[in-house]
Short mmCIF file of C-alpha atoms and ligand atoms in Angstrom, two decimals:
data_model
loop_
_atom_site.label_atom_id
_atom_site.label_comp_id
_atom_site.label_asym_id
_atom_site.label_seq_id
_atom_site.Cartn_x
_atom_site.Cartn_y
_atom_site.Cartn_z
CA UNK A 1 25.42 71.17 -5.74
CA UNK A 2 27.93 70.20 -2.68
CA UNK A 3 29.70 66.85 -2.99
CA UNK A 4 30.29 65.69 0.67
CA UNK A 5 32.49 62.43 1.16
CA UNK A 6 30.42 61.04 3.90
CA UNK A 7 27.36 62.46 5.63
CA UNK A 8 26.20 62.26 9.22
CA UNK A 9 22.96 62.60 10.14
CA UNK A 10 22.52 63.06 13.29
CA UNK A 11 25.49 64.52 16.11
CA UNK A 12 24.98 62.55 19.20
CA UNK A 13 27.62 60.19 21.09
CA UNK A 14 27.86 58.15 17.83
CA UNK A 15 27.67 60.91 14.82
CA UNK A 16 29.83 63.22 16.51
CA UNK A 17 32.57 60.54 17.59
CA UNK A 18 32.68 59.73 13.83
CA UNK A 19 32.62 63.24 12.75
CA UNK A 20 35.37 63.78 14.71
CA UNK A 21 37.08 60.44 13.43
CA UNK A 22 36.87 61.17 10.40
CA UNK A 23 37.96 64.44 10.26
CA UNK A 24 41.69 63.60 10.89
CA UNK A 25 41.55 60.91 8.04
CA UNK A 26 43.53 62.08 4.91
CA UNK A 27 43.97 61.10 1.37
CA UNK A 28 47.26 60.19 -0.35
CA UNK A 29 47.70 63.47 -1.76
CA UNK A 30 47.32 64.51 1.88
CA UNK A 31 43.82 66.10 1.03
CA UNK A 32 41.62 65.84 3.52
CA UNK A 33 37.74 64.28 3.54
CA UNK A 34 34.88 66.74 2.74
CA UNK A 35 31.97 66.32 5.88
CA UNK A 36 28.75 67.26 6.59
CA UNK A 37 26.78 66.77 9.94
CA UNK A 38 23.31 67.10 9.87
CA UNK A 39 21.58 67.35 13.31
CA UNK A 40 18.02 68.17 13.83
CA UNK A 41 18.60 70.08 17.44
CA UNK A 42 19.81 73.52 17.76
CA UNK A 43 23.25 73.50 19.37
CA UNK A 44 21.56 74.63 22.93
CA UNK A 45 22.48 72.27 25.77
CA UNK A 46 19.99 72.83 27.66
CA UNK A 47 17.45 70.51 25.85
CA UNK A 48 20.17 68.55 23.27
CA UNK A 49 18.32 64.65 22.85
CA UNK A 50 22.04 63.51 22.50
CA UNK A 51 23.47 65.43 25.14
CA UNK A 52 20.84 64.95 28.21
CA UNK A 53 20.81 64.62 31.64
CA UNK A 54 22.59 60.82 31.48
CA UNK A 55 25.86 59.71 32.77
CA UNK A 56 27.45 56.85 30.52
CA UNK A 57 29.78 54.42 31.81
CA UNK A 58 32.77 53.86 29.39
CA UNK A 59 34.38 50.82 29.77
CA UNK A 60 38.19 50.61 29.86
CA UNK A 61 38.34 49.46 26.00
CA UNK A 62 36.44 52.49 24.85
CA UNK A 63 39.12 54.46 26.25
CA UNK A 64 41.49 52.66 24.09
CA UNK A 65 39.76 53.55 21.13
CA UNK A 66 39.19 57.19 22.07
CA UNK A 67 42.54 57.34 22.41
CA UNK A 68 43.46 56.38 19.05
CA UNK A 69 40.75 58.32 17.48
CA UNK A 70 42.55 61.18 19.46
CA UNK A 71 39.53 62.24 21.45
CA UNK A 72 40.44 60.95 24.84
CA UNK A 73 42.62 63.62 26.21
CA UNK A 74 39.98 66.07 26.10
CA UNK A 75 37.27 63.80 27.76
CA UNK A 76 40.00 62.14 30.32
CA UNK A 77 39.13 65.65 32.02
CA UNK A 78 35.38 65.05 31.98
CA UNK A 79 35.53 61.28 32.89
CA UNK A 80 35.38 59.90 36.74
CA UNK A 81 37.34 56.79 37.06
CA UNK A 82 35.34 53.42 38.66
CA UNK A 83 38.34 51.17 40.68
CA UNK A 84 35.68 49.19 41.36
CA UNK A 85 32.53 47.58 40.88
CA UNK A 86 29.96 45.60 43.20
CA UNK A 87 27.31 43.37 41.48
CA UNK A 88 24.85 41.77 44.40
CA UNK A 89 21.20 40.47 45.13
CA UNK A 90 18.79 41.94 46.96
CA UNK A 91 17.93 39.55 49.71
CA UNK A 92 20.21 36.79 48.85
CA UNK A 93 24.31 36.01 49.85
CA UNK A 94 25.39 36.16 46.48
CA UNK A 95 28.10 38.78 45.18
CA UNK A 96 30.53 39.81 43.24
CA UNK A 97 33.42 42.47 43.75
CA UNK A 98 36.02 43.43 41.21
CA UNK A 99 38.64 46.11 41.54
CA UNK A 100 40.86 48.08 38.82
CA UNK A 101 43.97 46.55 41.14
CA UNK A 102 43.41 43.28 40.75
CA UNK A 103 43.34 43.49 37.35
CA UNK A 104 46.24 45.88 36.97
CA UNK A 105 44.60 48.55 35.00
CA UNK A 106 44.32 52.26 36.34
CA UNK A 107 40.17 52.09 36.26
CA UNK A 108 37.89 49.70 35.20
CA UNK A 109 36.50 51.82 33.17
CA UNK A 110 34.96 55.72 33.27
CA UNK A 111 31.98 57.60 33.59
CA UNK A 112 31.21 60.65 31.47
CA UNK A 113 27.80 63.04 31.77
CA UNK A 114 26.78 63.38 28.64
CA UNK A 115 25.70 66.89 28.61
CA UNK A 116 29.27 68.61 29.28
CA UNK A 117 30.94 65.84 26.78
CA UNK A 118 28.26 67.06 24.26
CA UNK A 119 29.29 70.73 24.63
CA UNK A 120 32.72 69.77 23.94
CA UNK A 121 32.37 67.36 21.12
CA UNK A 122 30.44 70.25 19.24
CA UNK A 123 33.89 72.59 19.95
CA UNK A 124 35.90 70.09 18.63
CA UNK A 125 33.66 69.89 15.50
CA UNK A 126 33.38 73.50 14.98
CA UNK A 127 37.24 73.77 15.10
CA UNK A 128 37.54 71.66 11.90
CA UNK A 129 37.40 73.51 8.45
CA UNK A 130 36.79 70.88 6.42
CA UNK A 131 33.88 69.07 9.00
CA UNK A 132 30.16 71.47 8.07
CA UNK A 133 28.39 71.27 10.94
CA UNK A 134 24.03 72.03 9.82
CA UNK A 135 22.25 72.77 12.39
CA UNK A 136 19.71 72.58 13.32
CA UNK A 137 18.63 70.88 10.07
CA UNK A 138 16.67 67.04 8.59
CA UNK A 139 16.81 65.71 5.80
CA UNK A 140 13.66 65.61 4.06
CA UNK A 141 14.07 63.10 1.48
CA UNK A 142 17.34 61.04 -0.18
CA UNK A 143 17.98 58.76 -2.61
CA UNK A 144 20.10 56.28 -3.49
CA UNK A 145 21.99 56.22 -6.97
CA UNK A 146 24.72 53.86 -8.08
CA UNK A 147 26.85 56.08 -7.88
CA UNK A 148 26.28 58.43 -5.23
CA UNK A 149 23.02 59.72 -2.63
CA UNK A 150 21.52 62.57 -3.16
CA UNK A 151 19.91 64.47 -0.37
CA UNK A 152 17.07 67.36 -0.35
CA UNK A 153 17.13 68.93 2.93
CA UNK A 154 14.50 70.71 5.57
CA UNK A 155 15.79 74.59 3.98
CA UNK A 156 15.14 73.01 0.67
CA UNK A 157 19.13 72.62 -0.59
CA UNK A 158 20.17 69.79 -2.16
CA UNK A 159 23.27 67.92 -1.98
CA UNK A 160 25.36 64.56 -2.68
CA UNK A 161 27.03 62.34 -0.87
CA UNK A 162 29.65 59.07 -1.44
CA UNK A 163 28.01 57.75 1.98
CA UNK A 164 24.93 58.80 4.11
CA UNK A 165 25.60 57.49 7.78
CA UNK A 166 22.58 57.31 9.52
CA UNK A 167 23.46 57.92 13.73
CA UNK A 168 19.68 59.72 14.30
CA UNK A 169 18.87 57.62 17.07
CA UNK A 170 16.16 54.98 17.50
CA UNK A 171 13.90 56.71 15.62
CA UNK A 172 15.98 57.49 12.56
CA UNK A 173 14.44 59.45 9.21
CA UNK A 174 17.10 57.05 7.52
CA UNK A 175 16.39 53.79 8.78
CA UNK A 176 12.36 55.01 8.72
CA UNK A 177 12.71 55.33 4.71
CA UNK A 178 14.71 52.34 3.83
CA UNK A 179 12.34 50.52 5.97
CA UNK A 180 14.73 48.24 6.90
CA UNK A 181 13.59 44.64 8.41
CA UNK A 182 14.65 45.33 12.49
CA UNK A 183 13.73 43.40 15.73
CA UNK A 184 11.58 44.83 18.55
CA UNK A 185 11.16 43.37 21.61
CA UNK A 186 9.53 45.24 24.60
CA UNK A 187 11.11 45.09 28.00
CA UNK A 188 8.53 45.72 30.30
CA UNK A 189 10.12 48.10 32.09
CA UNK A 190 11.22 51.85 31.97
CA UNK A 191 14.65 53.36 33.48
CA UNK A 192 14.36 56.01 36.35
CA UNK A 193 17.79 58.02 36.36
CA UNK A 194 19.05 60.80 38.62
CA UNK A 195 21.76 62.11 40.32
CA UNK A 196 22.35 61.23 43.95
CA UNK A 197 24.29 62.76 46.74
CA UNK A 198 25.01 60.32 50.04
CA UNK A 199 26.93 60.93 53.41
CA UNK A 200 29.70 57.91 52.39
CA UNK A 201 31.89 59.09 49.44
CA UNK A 202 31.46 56.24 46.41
CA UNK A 203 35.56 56.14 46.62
CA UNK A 204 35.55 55.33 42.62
CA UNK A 205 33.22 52.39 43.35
CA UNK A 206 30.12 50.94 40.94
CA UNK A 207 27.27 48.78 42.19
CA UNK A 208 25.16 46.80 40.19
CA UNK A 209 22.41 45.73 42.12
CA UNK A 210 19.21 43.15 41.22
CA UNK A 211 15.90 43.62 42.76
CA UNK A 212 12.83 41.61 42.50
CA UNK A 213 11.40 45.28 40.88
CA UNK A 214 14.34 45.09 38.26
CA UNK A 215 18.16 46.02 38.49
CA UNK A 216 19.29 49.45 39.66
CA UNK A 217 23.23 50.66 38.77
CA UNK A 218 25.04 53.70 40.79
CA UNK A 219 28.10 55.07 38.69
CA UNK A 220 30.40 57.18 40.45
CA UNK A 221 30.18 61.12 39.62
CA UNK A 222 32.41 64.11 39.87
CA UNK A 223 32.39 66.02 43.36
CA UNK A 224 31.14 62.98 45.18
CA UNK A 225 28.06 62.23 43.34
CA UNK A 226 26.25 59.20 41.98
CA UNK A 227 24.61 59.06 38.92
CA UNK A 228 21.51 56.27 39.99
CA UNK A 229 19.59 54.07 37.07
CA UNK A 230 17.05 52.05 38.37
CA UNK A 231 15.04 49.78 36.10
CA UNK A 232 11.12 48.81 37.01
CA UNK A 233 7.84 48.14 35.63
CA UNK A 234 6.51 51.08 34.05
CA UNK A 235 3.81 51.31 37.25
CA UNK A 236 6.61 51.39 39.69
CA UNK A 237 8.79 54.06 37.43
CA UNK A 238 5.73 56.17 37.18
CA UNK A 239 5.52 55.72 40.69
CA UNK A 240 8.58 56.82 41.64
CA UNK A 241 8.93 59.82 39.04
CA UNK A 242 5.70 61.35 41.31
CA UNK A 243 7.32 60.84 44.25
CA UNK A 244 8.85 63.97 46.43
CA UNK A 245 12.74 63.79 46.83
CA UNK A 246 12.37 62.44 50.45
CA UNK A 247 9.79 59.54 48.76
CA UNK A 248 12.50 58.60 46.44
CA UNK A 249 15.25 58.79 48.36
CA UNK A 250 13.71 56.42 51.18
CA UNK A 251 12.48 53.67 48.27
CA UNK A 252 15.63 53.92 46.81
CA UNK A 253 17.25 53.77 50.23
CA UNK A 254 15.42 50.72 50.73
CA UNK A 255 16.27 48.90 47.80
CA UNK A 256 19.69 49.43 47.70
CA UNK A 257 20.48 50.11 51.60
CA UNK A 258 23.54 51.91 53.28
CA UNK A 259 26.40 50.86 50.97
CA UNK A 260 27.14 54.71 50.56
CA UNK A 261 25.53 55.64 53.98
CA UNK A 262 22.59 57.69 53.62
CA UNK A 263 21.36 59.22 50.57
CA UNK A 264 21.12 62.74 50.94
CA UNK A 265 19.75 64.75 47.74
CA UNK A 266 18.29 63.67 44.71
CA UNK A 267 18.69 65.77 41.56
CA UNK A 268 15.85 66.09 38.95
CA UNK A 269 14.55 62.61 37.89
CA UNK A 270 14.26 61.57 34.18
CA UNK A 271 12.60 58.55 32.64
CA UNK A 272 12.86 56.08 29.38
CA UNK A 273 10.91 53.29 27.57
CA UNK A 274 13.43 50.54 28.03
CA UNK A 275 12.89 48.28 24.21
CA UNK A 276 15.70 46.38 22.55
CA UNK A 277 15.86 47.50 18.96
CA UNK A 278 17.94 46.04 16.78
CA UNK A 279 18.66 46.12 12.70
CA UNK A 280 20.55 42.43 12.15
CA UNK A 281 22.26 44.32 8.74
CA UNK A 282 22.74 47.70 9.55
CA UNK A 283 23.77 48.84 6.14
CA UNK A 284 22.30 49.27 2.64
CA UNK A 285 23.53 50.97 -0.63
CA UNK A 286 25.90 53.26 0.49
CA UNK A 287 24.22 54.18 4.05
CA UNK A 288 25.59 52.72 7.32
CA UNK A 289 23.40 53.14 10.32
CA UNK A 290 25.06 53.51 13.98
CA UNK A 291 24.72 53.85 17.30
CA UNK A 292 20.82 53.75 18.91
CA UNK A 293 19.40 54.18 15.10
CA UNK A 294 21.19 50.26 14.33
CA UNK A 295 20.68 49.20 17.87
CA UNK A 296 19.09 50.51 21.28
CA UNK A 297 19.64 48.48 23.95
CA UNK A 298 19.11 47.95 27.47
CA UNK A 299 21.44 49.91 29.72
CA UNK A 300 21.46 46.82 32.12
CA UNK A 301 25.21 46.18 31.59
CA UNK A 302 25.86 49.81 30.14
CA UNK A 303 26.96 48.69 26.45
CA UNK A 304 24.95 50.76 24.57
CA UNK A 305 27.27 53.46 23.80
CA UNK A 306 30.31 51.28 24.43
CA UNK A 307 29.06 48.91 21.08
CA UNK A 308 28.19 52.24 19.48
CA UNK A 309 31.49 52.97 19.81
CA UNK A 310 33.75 50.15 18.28
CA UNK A 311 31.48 50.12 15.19
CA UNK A 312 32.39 53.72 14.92
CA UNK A 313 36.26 52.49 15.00
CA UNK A 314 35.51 49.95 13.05
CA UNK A 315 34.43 52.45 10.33
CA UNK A 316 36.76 55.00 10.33
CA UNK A 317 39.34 52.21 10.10
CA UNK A 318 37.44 50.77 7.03
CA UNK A 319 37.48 53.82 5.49
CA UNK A 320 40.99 54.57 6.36
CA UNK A 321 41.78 51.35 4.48
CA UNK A 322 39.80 52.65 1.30
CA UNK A 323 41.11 56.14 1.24
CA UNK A 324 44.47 54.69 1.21
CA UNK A 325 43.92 52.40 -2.01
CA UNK A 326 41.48 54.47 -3.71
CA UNK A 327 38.29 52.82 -3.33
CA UNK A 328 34.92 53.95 -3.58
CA UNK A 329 33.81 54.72 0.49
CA UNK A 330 30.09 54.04 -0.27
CA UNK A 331 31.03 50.69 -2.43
CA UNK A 332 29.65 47.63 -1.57
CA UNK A 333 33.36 46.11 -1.09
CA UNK A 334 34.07 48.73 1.72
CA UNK A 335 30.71 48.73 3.16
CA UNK A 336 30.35 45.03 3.01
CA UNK A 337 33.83 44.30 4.95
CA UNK A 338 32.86 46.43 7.46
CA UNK A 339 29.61 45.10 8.38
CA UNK A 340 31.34 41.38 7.95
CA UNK A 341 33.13 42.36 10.79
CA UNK A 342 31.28 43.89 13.26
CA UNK A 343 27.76 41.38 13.12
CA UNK A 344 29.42 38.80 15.71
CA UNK A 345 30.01 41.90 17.99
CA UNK A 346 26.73 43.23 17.72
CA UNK A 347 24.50 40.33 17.76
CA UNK A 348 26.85 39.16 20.53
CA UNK A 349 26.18 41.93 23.05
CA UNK A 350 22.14 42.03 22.12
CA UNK A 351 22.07 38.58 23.43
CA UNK A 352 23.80 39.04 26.36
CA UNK A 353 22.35 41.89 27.19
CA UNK A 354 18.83 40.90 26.35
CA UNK A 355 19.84 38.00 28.53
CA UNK A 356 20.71 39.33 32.02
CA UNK A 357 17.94 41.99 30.96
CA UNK A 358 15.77 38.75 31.42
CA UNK A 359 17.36 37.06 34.10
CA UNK A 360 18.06 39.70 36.33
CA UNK A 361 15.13 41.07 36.14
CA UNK A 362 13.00 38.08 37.21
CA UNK A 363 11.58 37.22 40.81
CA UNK A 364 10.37 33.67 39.58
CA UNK A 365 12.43 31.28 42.76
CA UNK A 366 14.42 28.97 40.65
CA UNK A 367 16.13 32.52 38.64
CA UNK A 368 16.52 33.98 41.36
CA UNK A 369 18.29 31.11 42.90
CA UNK A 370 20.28 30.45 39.93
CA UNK A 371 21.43 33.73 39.54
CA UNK A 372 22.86 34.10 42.98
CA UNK A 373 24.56 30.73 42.65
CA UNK A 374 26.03 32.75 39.90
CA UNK A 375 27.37 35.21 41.84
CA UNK A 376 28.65 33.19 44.54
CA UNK A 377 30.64 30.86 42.01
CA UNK A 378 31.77 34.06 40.25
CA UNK A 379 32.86 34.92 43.53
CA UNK A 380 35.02 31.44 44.41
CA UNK A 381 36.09 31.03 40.88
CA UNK A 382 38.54 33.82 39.84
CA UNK A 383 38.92 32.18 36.27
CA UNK A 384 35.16 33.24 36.08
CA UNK A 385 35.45 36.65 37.65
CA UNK A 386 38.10 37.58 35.91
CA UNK A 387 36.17 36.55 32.35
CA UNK A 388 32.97 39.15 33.64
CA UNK A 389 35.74 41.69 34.51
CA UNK A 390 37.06 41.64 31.22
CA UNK A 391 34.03 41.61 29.31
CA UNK A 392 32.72 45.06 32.02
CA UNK A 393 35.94 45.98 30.39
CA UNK A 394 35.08 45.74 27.03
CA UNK A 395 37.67 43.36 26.22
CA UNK A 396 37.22 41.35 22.52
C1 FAD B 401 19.29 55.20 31.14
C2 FAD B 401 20.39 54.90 30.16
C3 FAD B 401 21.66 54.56 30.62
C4 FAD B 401 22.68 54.25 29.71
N1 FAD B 401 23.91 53.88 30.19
C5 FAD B 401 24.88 53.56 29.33
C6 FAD B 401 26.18 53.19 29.80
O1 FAD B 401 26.45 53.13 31.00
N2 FAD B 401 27.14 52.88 28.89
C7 FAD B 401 26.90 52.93 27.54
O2 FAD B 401 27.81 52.64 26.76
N3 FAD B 401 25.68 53.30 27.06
C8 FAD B 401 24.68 53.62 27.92
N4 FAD B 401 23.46 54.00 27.44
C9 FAD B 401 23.28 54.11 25.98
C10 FAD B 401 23.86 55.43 25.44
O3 FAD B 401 23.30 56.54 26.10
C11 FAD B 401 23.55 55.52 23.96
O4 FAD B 401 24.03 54.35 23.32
C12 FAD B 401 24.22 56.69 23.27
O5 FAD B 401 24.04 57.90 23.95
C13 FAD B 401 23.56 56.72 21.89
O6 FAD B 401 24.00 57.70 21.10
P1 FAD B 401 23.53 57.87 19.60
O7 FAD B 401 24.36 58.98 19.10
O8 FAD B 401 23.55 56.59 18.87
O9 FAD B 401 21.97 58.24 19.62
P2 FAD B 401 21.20 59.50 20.22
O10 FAD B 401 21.77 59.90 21.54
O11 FAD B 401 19.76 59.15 20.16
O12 FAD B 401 21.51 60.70 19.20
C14 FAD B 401 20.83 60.84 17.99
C15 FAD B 401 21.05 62.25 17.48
O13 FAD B 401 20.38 62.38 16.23
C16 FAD B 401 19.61 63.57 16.23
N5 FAD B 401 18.46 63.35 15.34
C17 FAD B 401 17.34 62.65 15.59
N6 FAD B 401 16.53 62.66 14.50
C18 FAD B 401 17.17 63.39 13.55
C19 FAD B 401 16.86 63.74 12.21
N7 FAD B 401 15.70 63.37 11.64
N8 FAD B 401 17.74 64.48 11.54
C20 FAD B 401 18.93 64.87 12.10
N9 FAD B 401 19.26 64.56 13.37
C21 FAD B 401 18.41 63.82 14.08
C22 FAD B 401 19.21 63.78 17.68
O14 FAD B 401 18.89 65.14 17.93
C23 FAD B 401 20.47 63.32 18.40
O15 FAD B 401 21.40 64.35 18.56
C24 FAD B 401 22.42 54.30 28.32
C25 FAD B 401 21.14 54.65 27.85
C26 FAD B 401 20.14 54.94 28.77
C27 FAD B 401 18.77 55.31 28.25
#
């Protein structure tokens, strides 16, 4: 029976980032860790869960720790920069404008598709020896010992594990089993995305813009593009899903009007449920769960990925720690420390997100009003401003 020190299950932004992390980690003796990925999809990119037609905004922070987990020079080439981001209100004077000059750094942050970084992460995964990458493969039933998990899988091989991470999305096998106690609340609205071409080139520039209908984000693209997400009832995003292109493009024109001239072509639309779904302790006897599996949220102020993310740093630096002085990397001591650290973080950004999810996506008068009084004193205040711009950032 393989012994694996840690096991993935699941490769999307989160597992494979980890993977990937962990790979370069080494013992004392200079030995390096033993690591499976398990990932239910084939490794075809044309229909990859992880890997679909979404564009992710990375905020400046993220690139920091992609950097140190040695991933960012690869993705740098994948990644469009955003010097600068516009946050305004349909129909009222409020807004806000921040730029990657004011606050000296080279972007604000960076938008990645997630379909070409996909294709590379799995290179960089097949590349390492000691990294097994199954697929396409489940897990079909584990259990958890005192000393170790053991894990019967979909072709009916069983192996063991020091520590099962769970990164299988929101609806994880993992978390499903341990039937951990979670929070589920129900947005009331569904995200529209697609990509966007317009006659004004986006020069680098993000808008964040809040409709009666819900808030709708344009990230700048490679070659010009836009990648759109519009949040609205699920009527509305039904709505505009049937639409033709010309439809679309005109209620989208309308909503957002001619900050990039006109809109041009649409590429193919693509819709999601928008929930918040959150696990207050995402860990339990040697499994950690990560990414959209410990918490999906909404993509109003893009942090999904961008939370994913520095629990995935935090772990690999955890683990670091107890390679280093011999501990156990499933014990409660390391797992403990690690989730210690990271619940201000996470319940942190499900409130705030859950909170401009709700405010910015109201129409009742006195929210409305508030919110663009908001933005206006975000706009005369830079001590303000310059706290939202750090936060976009990703700043701690
Ligand atoms: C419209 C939209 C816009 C967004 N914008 C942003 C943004 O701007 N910035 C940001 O930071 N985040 C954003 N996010 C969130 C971001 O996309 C996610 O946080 C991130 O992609 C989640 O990755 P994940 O690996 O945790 O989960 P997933 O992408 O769900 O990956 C889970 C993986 O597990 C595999 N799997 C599932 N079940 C099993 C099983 N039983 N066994 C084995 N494998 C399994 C799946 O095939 C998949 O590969 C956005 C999300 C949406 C919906």
């Amino acid at each position: 029976m393989t012994h694996y020190d840690v096991v993935i299950n699941g490769a999307g932004m989160a597992g494979a980032v980890l993977a990937l992390g962990l790979a370069d980690l080494r013992r004392p003796d200079g030995s390096p860790l033993a690591i499976a990925v398990i990932e239910a999809a084939s490794p075809d990119f044309d229909a990859h869960p992880g890997f679909d037609a979404r564009s992710i905004a990375l905020a400046w922070h993220s690139r920091e720790r992609l950097e140190r987990l040695g991933l960012w020079p690869g993705m740098a080439t994948l990644a469009t920069p955003i010097t600068g981001i516009q946050v305004s209100d349909r129909g009222h004077f409020g807004r806000v404008e921040m730029t990657a000059t004011e606050y000296r750094v080279p972007a604000l942050g960076y938008v990645v598709e997630l379909a070409p970084v996909g294709q590379w992460l799995y290179r960089q995964m097949s590349g390492r020896p000691h990294l097994r990458l199954l697929c396409p493969a489940r897990i079909t039933d584990f259990t958890q010992h005192a000393g170790q998990v053991v894990l019967t899988l979909d072709d009916g091989s069983v192996c063991t594990t020091s520590l099962l991470v769970a990164a299988d999305g929101n609806l994880s096998r993992v978390r499903q089993q341990l039937s951990l106690p979670g929070r589920r609340l129900d947005y009331g609205q569904s995200a529209v995305i697609a990509n966007l071409e317009s006659a004004e080139p986006h020069r680098g520039r993000a808008f964040e813009r809040f409709t009666p209908g819900g808030p709708l984000a344009l990230l700048p693209m490679s070659q010009g593009r836009s990648s759109l997400v519009w949040c609205a009832a699920p009527e509305r995003a039904r709505a505009l899903m049937a639409m033709d292109d010309n439809a679309f493009l005109a209620a989208l024109q309308q909503e957002f009007g001619y900050r990039l001239g006109r809109f041009t072509r649409a590429g193919q639309r693509h819709s999601y449920p928008l929930v918040l779904d959150e696990l207050p302790r995402p860990w339990h006897h040697r499994v950690v769960l990560l990414g959209n599996a410990a918490h999906l949220l909404h993509p109003i102020a893009g942090q999904g990925f961008n939370l994913g993310l520095r629990d995935v740093a935090a772990l690999v630096e955890h683990l670091a720690q107890a390679l280093a002085g011999g501990q156990d990397l499933g014990s409660h001591e390391v797992l403990s420390a690690y989730g210690r650290e990271r619940q201000p973080d996470q319940a942190g950004i499900v409130g705030l997100t859950t909170a401009l999810a709700l405010l910015f996506s109201s129409d009742h008068p006195a929210l409305a009003a508030g919110r663009n009084l908001g933005l206006m004193a975000m706009a005369a205040c830079p001590s303000f401003k310059s706290q939202l711009a750090w936060r976009a950032m990703g700043k701690r």
